[in-house]
Coordinates of C-alpha atoms and ligand atoms in Angstrom, one line a residue:
X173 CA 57.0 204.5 81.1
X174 CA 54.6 204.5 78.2
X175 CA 51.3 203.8 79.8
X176 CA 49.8 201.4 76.9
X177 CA 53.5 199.1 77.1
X178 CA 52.8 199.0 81.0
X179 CA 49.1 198.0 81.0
X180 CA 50.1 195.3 78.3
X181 CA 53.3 193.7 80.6
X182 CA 50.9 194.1 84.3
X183 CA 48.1 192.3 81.9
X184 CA 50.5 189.2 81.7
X185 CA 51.7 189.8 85.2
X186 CA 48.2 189.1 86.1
X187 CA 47.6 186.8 84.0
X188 CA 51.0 184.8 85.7
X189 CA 49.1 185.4 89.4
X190 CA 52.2 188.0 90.1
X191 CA 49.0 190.9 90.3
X192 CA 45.6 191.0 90.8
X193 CA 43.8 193.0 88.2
X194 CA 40.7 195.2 89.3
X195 CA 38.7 197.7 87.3
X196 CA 39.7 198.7 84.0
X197 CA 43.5 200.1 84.4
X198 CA 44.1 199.1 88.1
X199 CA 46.6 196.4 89.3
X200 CA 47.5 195.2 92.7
X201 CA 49.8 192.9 94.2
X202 CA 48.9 189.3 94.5
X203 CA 50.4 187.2 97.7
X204 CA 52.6 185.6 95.5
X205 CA 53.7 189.4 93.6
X206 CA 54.3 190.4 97.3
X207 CA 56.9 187.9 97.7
X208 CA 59.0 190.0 95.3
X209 CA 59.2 193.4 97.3
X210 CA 62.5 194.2 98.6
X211 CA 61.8 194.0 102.1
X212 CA 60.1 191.5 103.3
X213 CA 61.1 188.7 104.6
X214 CA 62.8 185.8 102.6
X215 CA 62.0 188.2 100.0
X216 CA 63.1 186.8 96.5
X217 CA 63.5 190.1 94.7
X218 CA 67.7 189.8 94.7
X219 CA 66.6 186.1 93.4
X220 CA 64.8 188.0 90.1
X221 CA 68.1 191.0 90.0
X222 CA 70.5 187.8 89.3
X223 CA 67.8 185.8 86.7
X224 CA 67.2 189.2 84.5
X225 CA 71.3 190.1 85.0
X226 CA 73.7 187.6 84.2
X227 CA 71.4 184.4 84.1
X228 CA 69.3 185.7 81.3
X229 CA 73.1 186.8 79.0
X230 CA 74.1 183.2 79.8
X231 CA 71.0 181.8 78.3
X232 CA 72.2 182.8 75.2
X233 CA 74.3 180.6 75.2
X234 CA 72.7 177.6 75.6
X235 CA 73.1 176.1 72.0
X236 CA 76.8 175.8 73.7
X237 CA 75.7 174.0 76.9
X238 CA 73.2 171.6 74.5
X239 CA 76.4 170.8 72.0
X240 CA 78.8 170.6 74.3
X241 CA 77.7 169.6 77.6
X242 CA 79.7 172.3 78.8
X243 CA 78.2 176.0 80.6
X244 CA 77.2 178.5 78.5
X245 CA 78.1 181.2 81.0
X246 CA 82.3 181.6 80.5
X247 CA 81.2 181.3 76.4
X248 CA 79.2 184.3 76.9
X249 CA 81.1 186.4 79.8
X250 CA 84.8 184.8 79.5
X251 CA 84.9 183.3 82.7
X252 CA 83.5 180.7 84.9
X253 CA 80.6 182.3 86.8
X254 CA 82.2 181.9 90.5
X255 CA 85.3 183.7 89.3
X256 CA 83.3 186.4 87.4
X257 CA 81.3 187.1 90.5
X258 CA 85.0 187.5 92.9
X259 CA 85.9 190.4 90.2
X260 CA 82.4 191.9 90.8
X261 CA 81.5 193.2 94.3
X262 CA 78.2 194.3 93.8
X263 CA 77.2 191.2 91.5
X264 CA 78.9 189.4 94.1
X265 CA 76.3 190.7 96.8
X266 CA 73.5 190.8 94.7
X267 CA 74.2 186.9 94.6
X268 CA 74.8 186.6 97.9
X269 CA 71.4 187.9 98.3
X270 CA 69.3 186.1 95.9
X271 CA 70.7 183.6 97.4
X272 CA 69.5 184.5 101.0
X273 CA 66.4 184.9 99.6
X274 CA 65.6 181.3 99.2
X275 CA 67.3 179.9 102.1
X276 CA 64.4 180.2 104.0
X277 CA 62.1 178.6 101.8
X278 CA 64.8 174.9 101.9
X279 CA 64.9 175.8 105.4
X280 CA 62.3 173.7 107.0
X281 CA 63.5 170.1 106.5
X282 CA 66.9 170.8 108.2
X283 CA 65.8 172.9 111.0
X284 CA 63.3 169.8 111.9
X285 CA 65.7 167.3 112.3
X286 CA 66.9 166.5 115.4
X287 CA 70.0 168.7 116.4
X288 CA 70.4 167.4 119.8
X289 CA 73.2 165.6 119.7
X290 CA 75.3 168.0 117.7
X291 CA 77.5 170.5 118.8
X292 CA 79.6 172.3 115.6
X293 CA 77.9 173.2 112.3
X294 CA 80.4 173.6 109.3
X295 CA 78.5 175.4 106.2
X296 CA 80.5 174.8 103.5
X297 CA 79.8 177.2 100.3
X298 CA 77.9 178.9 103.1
X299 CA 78.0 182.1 101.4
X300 CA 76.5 185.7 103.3
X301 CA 76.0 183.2 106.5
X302 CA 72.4 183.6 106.5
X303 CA 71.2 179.5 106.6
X304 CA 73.8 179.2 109.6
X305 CA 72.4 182.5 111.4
X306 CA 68.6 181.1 111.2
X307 CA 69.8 177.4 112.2
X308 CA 71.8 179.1 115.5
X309 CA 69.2 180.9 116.3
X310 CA 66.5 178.3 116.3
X311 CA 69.2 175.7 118.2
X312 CA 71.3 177.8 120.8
X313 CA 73.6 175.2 121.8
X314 CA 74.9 174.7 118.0
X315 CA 78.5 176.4 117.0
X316 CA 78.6 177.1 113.8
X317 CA 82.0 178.1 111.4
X318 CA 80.8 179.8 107.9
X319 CA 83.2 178.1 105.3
X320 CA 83.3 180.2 101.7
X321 CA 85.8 181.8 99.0
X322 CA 87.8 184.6 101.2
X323 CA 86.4 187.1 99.7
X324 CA 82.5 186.0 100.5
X325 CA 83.8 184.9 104.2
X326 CA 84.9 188.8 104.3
X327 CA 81.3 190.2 103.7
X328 CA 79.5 187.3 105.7
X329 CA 81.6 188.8 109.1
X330 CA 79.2 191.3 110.0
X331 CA 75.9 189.0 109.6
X332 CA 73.3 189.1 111.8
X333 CA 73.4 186.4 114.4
X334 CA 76.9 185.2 113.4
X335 CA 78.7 187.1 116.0
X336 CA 78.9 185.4 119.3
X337 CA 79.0 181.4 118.4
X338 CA 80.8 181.6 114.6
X339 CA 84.0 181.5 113.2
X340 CA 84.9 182.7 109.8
X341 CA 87.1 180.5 107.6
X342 CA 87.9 181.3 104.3
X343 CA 89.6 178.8 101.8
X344 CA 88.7 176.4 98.6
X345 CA 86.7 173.4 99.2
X346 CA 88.5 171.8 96.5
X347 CA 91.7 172.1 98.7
X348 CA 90.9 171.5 102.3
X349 CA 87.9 171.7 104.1
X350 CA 88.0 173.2 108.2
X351 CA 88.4 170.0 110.5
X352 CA 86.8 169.5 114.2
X353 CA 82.6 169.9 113.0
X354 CA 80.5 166.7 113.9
X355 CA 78.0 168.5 111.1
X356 CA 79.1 169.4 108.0
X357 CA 76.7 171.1 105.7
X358 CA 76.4 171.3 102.0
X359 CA 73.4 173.5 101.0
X360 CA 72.8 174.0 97.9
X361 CA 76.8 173.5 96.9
X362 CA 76.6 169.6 95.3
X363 CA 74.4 171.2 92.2
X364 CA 76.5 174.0 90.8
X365 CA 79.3 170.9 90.0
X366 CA 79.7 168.3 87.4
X367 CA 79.8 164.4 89.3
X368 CA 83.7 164.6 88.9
X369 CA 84.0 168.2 90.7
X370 CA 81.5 167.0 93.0
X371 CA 82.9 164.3 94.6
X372 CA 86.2 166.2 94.9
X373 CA 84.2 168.0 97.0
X374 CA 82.6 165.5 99.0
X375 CA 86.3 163.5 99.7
X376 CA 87.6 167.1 101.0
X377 CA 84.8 166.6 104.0
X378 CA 85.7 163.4 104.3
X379 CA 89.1 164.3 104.7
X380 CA 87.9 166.6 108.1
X381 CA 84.9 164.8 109.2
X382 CA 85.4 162.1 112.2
X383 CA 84.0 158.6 111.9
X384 CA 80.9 159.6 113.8
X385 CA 80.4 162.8 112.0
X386 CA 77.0 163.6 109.7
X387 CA 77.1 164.9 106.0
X388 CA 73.7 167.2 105.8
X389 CA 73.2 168.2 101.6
X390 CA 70.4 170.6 101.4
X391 CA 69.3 170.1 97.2
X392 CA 66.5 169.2 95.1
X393 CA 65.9 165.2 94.3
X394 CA 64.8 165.3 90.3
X395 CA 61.8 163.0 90.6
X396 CA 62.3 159.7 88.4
X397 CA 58.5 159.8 86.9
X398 CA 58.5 161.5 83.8
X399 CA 56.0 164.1 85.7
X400 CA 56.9 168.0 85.7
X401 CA 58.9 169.4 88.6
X402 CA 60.8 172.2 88.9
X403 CA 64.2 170.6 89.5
X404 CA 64.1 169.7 85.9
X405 CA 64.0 173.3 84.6
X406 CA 66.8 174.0 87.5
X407 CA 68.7 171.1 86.3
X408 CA 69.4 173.0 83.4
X409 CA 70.3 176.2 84.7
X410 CA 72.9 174.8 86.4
X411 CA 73.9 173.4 83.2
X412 CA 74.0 176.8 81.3
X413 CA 75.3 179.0 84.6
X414 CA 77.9 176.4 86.3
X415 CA 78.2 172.7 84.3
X416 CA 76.1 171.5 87.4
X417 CA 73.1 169.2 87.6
X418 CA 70.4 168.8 89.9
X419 CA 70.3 164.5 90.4
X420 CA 68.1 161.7 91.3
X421 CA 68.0 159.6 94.8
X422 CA 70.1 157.0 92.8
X423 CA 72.3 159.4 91.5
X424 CA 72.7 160.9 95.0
X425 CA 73.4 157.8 96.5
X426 CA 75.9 157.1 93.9
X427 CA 77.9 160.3 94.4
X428 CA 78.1 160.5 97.9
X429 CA 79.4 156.4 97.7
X430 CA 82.3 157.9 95.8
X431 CA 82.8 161.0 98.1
X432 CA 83.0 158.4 101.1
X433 CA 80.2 158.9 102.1
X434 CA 76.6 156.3 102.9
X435 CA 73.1 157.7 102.7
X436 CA 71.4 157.2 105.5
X437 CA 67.8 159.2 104.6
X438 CA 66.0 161.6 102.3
X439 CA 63.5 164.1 103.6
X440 CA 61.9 165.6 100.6
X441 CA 59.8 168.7 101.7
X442 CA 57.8 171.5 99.4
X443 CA 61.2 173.8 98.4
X444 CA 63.9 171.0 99.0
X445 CA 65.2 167.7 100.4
X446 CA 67.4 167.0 103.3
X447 CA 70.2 164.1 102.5
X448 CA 71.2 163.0 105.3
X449 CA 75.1 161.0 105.0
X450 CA 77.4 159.3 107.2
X451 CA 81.1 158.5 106.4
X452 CA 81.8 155.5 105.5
X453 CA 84.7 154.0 107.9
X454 CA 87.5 151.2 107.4
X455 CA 85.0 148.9 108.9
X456 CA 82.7 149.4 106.7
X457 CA 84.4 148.4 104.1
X458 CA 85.8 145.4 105.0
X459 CA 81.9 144.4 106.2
X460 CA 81.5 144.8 102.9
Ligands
LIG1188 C1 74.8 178.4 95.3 S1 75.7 179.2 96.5 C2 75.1 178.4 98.0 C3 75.2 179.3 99.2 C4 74.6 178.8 100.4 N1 75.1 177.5 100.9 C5 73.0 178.7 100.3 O1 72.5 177.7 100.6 O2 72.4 179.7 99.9 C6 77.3 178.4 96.3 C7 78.4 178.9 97.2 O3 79.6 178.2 97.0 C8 80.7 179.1 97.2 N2 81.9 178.6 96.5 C9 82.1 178.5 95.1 N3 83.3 178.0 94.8 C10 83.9 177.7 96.1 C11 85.2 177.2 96.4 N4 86.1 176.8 95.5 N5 85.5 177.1 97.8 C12 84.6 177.5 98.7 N6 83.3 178.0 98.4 C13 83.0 178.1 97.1 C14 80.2 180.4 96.6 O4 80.9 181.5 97.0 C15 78.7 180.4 97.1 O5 78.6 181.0 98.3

């Protein structure tokens, strides 16, 4: 590296709290610039690989996404990002990974609930299997069936945790989701889709969920206050990457109304919020 370039990038570094800068010339990790090594835990340096890789191409684009309402990602690499990824094993993982990366930070409000009365976990999109492996672990009575593309179901067989009380089942959630859960989980899935894709989604789990089953959607609730928050900025990377959107509580209520589904509660924590849903039956409707 040329010595005077590096001092000048670690200045800003510091200057973003990544490093701490010391005497003249010396740099050190900050707590928050330690959160980007490789290997520790929930370590969001896969998360960083697929921002400076493909994300930061598809930004590019964005004029497209802004004129068109459309993402900017197939404009710039030819194809819709999930089937860009199936022709790429190693992007493929290194997504799979970024993604691991932050399931532990939306973690909290869905390991707190009350799992009691549950008995089988379906994680839909639930990509390397590493939300389902913590959630076992922490409730060893759960059964849990990872749900993905076939070909991310194939590299999620050998996670850790996932041996003894998962199934595998690979398939399109826009064709039919695996019946017999009383939980079915959408974590972080609802956001990469435009409404109309969405609730596509959301009627395929209410095609396999029973009348007394729960809907769990682990996203981010944009806040309606005109106040910064980070959802906003994701909001439109899910525009540019995938046509998605991050939505409001009355935009989430909304949706899941016209996937079959009734909110019941929002648990909004620091990384994410917990939706928690419940199908909404024949009765129901003629109560209505
Ligand atoms: C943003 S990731 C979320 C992964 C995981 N649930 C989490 O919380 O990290 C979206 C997931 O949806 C999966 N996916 C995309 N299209 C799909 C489809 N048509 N059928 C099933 N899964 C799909 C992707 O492979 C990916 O694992």
């Amino acid at each position: 590296m040329d010595a005077d370039a590096l001092e000048r990038f670690l200045r800003v570094l510091a200057a973003e709290e990544l490093l701490v800068e010391g005497p003249i010339g010396t740099f050190g990790l900050s707590l928050v610039g330690a959160e980007l090594c490789r290997d520790v835990p929930g370590s969001l340096h896969h998360f960083v690989e697929l921002m400076v890789g493909e994300s930061y191409a598809a930004w590019a684009g964005a004029g497209h996404s802004l004129r068109t309402g459309e993402p900017a990602f197939a404009s710039v690499h030819g194809k819709p990002y999930f089937a860009w990824l199936a022709d790429r094993p190693e992007d493929q993982r290194r997504f799979n990974d970024g993604q691991a990366g932050l399931v532990e930070r939306r973690l909290e409000p869905l390991l707190d609930r009350d799992w009691s009365s549950a008995r089988t976990v379906v994680d839909v999109g639930g990509g390397n299997g590493r939300l389902l492996s913590c959630l076992l672990a922490r409730q060893p009575h759960l059964r849990g069936v990872l749900f993905d593309l076939p070909h991310v179901v194939d590299a999620a067989r050998t996670a850790d945790g996932l041996e003894e009380r998962c199934e595998f089942a690979g398939g399109d959630f826009f064709g039919e989701v695996p019946r017999g859960g009383d939980v079915y989980l959408l974590a972080q899935i609802l956001h990469d889709w435009d409404d109309a894709a969405a609730v596509k989604i959301l009627r395929r789990c209410r095609a396999a969920i029973g009348p007394e089953g729960r809907l769990l959607v682990v996203e981010q609730v944009i806040r309606e206050d005109g106040r910064p928050h980070p959802a906003k900025q994701l909001d439109l990377h899910m525009l540019v990457m995938l046509g998605g959107r991050e939505r409001t509580e009355s935009a989430w209520r909304r949706l899941l109304a016209e996937g079959g589904f009734a909110l019941d509660s929002v648990t909004v924590a620091a990384r994410s919020a917990l939706i928690e849903a419940r199908p909404i039956t024949h009765q129901d409707e003629e109560e209505r």
